Short mmCIF file of N, CA and C in Angstrom, two decimals:
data_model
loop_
_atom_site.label_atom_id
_atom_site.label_comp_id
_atom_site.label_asym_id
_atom_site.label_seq_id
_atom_site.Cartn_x
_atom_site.Cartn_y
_atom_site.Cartn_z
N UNK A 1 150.69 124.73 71.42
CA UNK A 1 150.04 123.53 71.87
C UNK A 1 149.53 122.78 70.66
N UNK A 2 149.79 121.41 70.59
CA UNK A 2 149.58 120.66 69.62
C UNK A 2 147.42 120.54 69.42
N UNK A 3 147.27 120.52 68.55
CA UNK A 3 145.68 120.15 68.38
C UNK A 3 144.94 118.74 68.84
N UNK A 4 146.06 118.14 68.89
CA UNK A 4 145.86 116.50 69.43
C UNK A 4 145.94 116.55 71.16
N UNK A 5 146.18 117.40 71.40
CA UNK A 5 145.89 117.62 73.07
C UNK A 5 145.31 118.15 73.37
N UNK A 6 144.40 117.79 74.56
CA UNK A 6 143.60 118.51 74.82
C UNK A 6 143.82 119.12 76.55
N UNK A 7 143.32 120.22 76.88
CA UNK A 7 143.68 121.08 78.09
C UNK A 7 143.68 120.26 79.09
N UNK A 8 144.58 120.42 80.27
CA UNK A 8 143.80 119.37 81.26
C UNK A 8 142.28 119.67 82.06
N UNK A 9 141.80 118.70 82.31
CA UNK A 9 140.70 119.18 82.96
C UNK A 9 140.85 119.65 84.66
N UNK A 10 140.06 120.77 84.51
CA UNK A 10 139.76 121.69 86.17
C UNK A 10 139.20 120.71 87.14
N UNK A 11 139.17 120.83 87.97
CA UNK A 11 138.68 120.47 89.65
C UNK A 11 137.65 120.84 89.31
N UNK A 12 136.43 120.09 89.74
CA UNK A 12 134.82 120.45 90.02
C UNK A 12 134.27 120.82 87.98
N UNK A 13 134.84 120.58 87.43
CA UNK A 13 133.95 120.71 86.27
C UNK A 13 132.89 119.37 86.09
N UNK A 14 132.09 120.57 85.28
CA UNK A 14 130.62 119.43 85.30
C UNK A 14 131.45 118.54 83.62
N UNK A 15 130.80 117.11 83.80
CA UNK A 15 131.10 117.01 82.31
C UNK A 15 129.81 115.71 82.19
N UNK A 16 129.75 115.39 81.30
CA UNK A 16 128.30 114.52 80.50
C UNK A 16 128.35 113.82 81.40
N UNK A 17 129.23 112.66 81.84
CA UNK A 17 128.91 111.65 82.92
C UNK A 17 128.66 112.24 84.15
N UNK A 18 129.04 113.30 84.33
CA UNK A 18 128.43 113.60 85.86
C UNK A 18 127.34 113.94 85.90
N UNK A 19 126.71 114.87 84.81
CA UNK A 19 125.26 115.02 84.28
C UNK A 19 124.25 113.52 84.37
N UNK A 20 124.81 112.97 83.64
CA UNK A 20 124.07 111.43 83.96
C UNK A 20 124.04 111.01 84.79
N UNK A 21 124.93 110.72 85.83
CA UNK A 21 124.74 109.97 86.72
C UNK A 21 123.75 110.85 87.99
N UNK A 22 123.67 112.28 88.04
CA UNK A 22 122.97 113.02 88.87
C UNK A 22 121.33 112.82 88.48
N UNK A 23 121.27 113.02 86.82
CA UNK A 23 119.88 112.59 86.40
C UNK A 23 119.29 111.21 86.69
N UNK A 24 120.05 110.47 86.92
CA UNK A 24 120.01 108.76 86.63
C UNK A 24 119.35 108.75 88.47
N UNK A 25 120.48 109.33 89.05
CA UNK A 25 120.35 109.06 90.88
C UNK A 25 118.79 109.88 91.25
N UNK A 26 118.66 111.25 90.78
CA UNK A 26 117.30 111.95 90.71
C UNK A 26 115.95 111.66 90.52
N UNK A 27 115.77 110.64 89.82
CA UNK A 27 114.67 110.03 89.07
C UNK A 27 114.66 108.61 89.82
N UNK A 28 115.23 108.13 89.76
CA UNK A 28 115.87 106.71 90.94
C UNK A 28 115.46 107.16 92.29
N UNK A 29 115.49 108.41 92.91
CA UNK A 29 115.14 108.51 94.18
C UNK A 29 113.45 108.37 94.27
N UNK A 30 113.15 109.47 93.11
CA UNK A 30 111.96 110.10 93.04
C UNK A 30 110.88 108.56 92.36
N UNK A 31 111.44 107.72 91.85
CA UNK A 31 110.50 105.95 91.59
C UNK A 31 110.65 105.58 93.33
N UNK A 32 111.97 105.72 93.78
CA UNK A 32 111.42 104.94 94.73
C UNK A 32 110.55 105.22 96.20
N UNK A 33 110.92 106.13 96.64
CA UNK A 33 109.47 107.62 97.37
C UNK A 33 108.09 107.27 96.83
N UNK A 34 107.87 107.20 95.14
CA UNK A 34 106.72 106.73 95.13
C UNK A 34 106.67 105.85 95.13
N UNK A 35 107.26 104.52 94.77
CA UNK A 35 106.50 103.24 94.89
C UNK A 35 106.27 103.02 96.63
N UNK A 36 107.15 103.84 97.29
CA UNK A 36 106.91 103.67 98.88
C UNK A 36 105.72 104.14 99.36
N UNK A 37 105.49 105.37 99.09
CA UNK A 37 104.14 105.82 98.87
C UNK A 37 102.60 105.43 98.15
N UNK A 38 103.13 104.26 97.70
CA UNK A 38 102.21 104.47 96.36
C UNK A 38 101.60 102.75 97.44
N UNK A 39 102.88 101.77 98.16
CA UNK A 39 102.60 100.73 99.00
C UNK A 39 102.20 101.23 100.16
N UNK A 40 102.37 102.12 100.94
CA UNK A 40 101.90 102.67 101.91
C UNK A 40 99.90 102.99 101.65
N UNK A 41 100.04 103.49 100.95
CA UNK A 41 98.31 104.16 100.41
C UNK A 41 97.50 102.79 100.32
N UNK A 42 98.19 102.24 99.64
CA UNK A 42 97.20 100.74 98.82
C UNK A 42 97.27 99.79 100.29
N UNK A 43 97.67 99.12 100.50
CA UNK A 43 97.83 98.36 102.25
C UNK A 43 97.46 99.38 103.46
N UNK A 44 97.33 100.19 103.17
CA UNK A 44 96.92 100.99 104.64
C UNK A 44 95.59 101.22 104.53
N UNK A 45 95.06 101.67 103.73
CA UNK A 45 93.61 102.49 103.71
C UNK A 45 92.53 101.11 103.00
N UNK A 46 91.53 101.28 104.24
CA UNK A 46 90.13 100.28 103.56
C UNK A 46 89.39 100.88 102.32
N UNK A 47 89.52 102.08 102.19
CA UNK A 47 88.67 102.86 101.31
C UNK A 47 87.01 102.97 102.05
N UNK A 48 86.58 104.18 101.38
CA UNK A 48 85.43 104.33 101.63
C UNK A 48 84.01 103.36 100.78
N UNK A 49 83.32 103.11 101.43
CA UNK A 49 82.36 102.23 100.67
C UNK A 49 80.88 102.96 100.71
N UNK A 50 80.71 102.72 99.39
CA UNK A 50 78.99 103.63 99.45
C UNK A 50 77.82 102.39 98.48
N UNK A 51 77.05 102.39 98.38
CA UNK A 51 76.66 101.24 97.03
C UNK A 51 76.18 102.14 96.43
N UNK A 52 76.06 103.78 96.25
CA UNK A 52 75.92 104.29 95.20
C UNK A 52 75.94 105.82 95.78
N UNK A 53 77.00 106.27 95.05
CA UNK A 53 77.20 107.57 95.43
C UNK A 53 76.19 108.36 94.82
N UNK A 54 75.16 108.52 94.08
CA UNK A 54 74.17 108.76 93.36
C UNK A 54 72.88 108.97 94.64
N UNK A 55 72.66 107.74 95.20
CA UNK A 55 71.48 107.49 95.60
C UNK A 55 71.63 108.55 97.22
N UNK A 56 73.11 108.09 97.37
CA UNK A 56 73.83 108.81 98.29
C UNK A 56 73.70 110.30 98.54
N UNK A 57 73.47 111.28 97.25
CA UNK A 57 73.51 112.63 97.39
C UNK A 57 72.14 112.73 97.45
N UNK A 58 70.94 111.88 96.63
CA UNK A 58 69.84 112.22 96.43
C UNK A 58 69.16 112.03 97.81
N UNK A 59 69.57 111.59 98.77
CA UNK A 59 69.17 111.13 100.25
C UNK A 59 69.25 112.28 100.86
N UNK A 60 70.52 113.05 101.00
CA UNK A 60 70.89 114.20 101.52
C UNK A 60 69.97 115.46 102.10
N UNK A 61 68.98 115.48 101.16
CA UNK A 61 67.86 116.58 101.84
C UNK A 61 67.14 116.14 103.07
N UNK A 62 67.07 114.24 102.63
CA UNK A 62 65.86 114.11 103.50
C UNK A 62 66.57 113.71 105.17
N UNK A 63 67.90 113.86 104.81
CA UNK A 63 69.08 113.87 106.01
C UNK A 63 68.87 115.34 106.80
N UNK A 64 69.21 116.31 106.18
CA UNK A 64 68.96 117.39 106.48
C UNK A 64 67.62 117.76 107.09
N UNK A 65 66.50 117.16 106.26
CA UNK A 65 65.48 117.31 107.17
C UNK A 65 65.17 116.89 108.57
N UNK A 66 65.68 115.62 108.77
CA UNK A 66 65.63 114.91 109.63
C UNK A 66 66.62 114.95 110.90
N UNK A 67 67.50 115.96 110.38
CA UNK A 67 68.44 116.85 111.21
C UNK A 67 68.06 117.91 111.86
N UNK A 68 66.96 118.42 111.46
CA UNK A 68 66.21 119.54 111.84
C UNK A 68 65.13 119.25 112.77
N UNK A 69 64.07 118.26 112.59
CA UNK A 69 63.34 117.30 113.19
C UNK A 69 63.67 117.05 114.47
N UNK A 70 64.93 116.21 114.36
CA UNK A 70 65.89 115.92 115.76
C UNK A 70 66.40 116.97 116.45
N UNK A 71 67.13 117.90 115.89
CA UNK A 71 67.01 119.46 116.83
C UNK A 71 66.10 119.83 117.62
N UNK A 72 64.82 119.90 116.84
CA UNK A 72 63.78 120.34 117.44
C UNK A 72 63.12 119.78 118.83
N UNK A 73 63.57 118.61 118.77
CA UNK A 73 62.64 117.60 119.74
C UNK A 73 63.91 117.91 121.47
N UNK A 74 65.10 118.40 120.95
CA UNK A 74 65.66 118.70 122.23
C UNK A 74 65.76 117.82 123.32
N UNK A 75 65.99 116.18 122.64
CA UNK A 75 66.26 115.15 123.26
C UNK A 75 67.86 115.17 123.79
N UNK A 76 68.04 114.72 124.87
CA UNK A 76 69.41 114.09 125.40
C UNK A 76 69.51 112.97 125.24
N UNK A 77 70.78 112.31 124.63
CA UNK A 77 70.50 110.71 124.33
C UNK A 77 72.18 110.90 124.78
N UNK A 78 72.40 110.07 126.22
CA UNK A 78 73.80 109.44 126.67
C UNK A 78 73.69 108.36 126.37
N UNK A 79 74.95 108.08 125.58
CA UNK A 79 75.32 106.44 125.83
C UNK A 79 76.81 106.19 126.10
N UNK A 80 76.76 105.69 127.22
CA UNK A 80 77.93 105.31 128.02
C UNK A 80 78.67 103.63 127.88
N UNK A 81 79.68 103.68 127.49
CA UNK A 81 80.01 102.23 126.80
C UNK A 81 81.36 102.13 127.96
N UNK A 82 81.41 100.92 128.81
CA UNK A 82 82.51 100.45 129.76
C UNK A 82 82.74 98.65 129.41
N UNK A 83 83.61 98.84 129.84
CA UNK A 83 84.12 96.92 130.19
C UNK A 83 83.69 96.35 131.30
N UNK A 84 82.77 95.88 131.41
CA UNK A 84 82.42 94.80 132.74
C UNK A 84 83.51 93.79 132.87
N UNK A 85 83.35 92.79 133.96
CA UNK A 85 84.00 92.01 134.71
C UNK A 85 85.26 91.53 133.78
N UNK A 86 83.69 90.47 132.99
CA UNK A 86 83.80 89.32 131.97
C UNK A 86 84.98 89.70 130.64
N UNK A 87 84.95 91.10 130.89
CA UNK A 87 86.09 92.30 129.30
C UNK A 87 84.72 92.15 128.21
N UNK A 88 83.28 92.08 128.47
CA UNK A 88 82.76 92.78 127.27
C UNK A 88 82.39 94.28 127.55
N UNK A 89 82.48 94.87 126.63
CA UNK A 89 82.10 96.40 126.63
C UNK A 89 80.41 96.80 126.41
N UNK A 90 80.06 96.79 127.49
CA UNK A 90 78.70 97.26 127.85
C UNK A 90 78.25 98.41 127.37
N UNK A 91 76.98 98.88 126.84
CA UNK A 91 76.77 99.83 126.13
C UNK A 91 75.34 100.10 126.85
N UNK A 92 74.98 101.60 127.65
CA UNK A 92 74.11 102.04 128.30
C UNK A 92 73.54 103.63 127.91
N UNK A 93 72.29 102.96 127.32
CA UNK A 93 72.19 104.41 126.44
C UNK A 93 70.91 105.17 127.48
N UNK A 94 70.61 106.38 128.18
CA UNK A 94 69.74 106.79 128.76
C UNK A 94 69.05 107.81 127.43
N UNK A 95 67.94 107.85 127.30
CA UNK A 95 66.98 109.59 125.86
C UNK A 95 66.29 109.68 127.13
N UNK A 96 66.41 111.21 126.86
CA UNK A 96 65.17 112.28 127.77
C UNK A 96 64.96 113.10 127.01
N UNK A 97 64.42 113.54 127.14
CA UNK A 97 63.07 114.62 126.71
C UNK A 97 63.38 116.15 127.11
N UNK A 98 62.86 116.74 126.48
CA UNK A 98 63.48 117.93 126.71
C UNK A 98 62.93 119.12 128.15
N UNK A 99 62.39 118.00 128.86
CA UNK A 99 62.21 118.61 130.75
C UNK A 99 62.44 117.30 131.55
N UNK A 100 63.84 116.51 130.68
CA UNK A 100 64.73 115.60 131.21
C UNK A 100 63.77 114.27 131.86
N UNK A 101 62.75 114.10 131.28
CA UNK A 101 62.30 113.08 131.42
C UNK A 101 62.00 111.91 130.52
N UNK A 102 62.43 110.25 130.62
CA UNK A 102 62.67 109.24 129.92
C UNK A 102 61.32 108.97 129.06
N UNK A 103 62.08 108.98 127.82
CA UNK A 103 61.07 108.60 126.16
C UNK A 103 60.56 107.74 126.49
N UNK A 104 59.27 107.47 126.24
CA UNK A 104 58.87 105.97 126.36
C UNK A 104 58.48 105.97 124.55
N UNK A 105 58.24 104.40 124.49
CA UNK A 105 57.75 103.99 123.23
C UNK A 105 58.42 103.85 122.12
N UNK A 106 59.86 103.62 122.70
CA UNK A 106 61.26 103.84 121.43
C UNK A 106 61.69 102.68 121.82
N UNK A 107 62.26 102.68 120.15
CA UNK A 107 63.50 101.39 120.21
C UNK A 107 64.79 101.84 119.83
N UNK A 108 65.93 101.18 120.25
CA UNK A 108 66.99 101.89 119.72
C UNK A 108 68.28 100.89 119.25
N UNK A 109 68.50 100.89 118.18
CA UNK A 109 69.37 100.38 117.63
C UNK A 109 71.27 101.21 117.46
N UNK A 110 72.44 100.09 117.86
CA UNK A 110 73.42 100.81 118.10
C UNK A 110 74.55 99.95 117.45
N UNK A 111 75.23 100.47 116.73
CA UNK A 111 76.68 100.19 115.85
C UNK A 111 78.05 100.36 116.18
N UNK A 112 79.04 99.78 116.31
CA UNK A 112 80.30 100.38 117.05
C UNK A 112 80.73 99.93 115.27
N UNK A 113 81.42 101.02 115.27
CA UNK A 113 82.17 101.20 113.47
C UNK A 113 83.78 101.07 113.48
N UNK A 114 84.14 100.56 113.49
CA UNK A 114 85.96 100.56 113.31
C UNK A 114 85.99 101.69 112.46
N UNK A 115 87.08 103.06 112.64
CA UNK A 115 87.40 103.59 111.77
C UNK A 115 88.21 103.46 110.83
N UNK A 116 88.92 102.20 110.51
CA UNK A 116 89.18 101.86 109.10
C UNK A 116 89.08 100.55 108.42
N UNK A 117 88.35 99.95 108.90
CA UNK A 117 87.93 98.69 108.48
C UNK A 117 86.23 97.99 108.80
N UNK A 118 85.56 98.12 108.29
CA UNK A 118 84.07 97.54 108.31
C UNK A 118 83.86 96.21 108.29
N UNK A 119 85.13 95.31 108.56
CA UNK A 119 85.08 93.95 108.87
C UNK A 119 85.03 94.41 110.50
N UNK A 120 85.71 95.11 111.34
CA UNK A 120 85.41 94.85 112.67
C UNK A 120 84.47 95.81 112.95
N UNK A 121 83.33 95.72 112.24
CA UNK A 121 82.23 96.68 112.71
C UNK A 121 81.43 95.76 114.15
N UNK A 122 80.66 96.37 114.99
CA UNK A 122 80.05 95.21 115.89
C UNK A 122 78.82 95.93 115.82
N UNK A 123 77.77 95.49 115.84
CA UNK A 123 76.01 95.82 116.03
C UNK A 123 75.83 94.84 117.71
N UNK A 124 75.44 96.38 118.73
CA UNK A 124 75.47 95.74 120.20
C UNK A 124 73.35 95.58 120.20
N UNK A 125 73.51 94.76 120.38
CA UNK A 125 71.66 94.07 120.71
C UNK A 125 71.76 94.98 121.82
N UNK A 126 70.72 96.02 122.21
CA UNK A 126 70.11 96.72 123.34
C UNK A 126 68.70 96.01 123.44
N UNK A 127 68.39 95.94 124.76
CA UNK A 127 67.34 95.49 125.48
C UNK A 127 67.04 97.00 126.42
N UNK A 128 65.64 96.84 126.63
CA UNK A 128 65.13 97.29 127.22
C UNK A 128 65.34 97.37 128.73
N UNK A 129 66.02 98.08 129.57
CA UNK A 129 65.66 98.23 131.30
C UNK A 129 64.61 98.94 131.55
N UNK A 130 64.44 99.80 131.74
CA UNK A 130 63.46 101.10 131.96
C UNK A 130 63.09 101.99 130.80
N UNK A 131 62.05 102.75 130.76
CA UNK A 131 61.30 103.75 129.87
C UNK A 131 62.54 104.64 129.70
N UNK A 132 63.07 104.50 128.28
CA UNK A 132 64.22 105.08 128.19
C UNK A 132 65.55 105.09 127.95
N UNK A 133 65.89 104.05 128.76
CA UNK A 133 66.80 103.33 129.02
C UNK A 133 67.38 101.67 128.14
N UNK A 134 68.29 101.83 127.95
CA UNK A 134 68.78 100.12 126.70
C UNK A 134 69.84 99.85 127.38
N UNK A 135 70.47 98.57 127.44
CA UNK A 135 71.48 98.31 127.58
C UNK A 135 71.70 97.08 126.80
N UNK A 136 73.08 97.13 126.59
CA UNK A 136 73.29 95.63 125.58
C UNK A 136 75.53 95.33 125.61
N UNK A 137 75.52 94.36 125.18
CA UNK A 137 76.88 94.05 125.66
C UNK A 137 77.94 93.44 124.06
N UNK A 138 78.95 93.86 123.64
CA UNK A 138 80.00 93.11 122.70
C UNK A 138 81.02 93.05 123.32
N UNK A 139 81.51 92.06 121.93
CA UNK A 139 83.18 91.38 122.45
C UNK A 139 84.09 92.40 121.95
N UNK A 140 83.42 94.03 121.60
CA UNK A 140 84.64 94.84 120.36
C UNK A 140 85.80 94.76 121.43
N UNK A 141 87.09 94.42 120.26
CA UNK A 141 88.30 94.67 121.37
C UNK A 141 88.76 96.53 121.64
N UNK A 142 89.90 96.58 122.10
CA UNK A 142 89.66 97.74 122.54
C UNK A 142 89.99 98.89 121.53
N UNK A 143 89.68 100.06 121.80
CA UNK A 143 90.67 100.94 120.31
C UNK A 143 89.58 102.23 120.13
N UNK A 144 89.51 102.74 119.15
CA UNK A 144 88.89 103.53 118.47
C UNK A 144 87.79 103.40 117.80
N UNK A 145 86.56 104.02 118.34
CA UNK A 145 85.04 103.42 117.68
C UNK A 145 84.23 104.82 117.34
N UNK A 146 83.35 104.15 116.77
CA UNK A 146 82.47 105.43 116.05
C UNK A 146 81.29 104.73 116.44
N UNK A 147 80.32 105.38 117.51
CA UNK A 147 79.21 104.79 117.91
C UNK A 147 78.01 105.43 117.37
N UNK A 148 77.28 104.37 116.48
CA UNK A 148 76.29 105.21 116.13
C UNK A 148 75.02 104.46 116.83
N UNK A 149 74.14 105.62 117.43
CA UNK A 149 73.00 105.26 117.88
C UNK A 149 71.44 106.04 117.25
N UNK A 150 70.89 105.43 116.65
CA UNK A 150 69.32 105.83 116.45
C UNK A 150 68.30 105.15 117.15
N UNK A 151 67.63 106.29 117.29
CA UNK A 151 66.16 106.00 117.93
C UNK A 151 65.12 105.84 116.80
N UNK A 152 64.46 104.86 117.63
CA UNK A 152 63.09 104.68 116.28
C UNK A 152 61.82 105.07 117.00
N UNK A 153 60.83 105.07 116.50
CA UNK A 153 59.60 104.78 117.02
C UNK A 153 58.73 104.17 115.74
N UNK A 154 57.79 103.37 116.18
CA UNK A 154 56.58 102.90 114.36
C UNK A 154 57.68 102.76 113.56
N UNK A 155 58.52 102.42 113.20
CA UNK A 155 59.57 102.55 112.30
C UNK A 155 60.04 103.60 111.55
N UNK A 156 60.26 104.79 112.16
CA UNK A 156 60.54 105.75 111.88
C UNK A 156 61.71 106.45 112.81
N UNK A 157 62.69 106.60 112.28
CA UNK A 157 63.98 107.21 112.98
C UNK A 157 63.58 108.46 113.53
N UNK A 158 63.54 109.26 114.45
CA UNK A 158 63.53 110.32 115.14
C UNK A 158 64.72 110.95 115.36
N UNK A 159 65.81 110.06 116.07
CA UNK A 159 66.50 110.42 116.22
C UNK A 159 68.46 110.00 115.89
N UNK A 160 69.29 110.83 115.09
CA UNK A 160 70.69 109.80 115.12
C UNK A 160 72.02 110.68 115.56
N UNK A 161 72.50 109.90 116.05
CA UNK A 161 73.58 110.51 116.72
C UNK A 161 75.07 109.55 116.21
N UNK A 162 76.11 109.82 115.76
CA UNK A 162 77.62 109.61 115.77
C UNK A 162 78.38 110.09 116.68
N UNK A 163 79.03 109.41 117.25
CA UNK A 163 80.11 109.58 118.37
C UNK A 163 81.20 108.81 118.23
N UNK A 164 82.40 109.41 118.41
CA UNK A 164 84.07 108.87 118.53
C UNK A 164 84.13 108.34 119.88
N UNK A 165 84.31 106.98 119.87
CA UNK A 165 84.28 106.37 121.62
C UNK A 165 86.30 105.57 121.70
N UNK A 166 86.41 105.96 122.58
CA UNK A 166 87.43 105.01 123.39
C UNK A 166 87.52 104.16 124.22
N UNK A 167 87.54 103.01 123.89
CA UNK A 167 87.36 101.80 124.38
C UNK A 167 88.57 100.98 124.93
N UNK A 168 88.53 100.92 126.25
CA UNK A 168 89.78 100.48 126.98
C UNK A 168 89.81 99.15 127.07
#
């Protein structure tokens, strides 16, 4: 066999260009998965918002305390949120006492939270019906809510509660 020829080539051998073009297609898949990923994360998620994660942890005990506080007092606090006639979602909060009789001397303030966006947060105005008893009305449309309700008294929270609500 002359030196100027070379063997023929086999079926299925690897050779440099096929190497390249497998590395080239590999890395090409793996940019574009992440930039899909990477647009998915950034447009989907509001992020979490704190104005200071600092002040945030240093709070924490007096959370805990006040978690303990509220245990103790062995209050029931329902709040029942429906759609009246009109399509606003009515919000009816009953606190009792722990031999099921209505708190007097509280105020109570209540938040419906979008779980991923704090532009459609709604704050529902409760009024007073009975010793105990609030009711108050928003336009939230329907979906997934995080209802937070605290009780005050003298300006002092007694009591807070978070709840996942479904709103039809």
């Amino acid at each position: 066999m002359n030196a100027n020829m070379s063997a023929p080539r086999r079926r299925g051998e690897i050779t440099g260009k096929t190497v390249l073009i497998c590395f080239i297609s590999f890395f090409g898949i793996v940019a574009a998965v992440n930039a899909i990923m990477v647009r998915a994360a950034v447009t989907t998620f509001a992020g979490t918002q704190t104005d200071s994660a600092y002040r945030a942890g240093l709070a924490y005990k007096g959370e805990e305390a006040a978690a303990a506080t509220q245990t103790a007092l062995h209050w029931t606090v329902d709040g029942r949120l429906v759609r009246d006639v009109t399509g606003d979602a009515v919000l009816t909060v009953d606190v009792k006492d722990a031999k099921q009789s209505s708190v007097v001397g509280i105020d109570i303030t209540a938040r419906l939270g979008h779980p991923l966006n704090a532009r459609l947060d709604r704050t529902v105005v409760l009024s007073r019906i009975a010793d105990g008893t609030f009711r108050g009305a928003t336009d939230a449309p329907a979906g997934q809510w995080t209802l937070t309700l605290e009780v005050m008294r003298d300006q002092n929270r007694l009591y807070r509660s978070e709840t996942r609500v479904v709103l039809k």
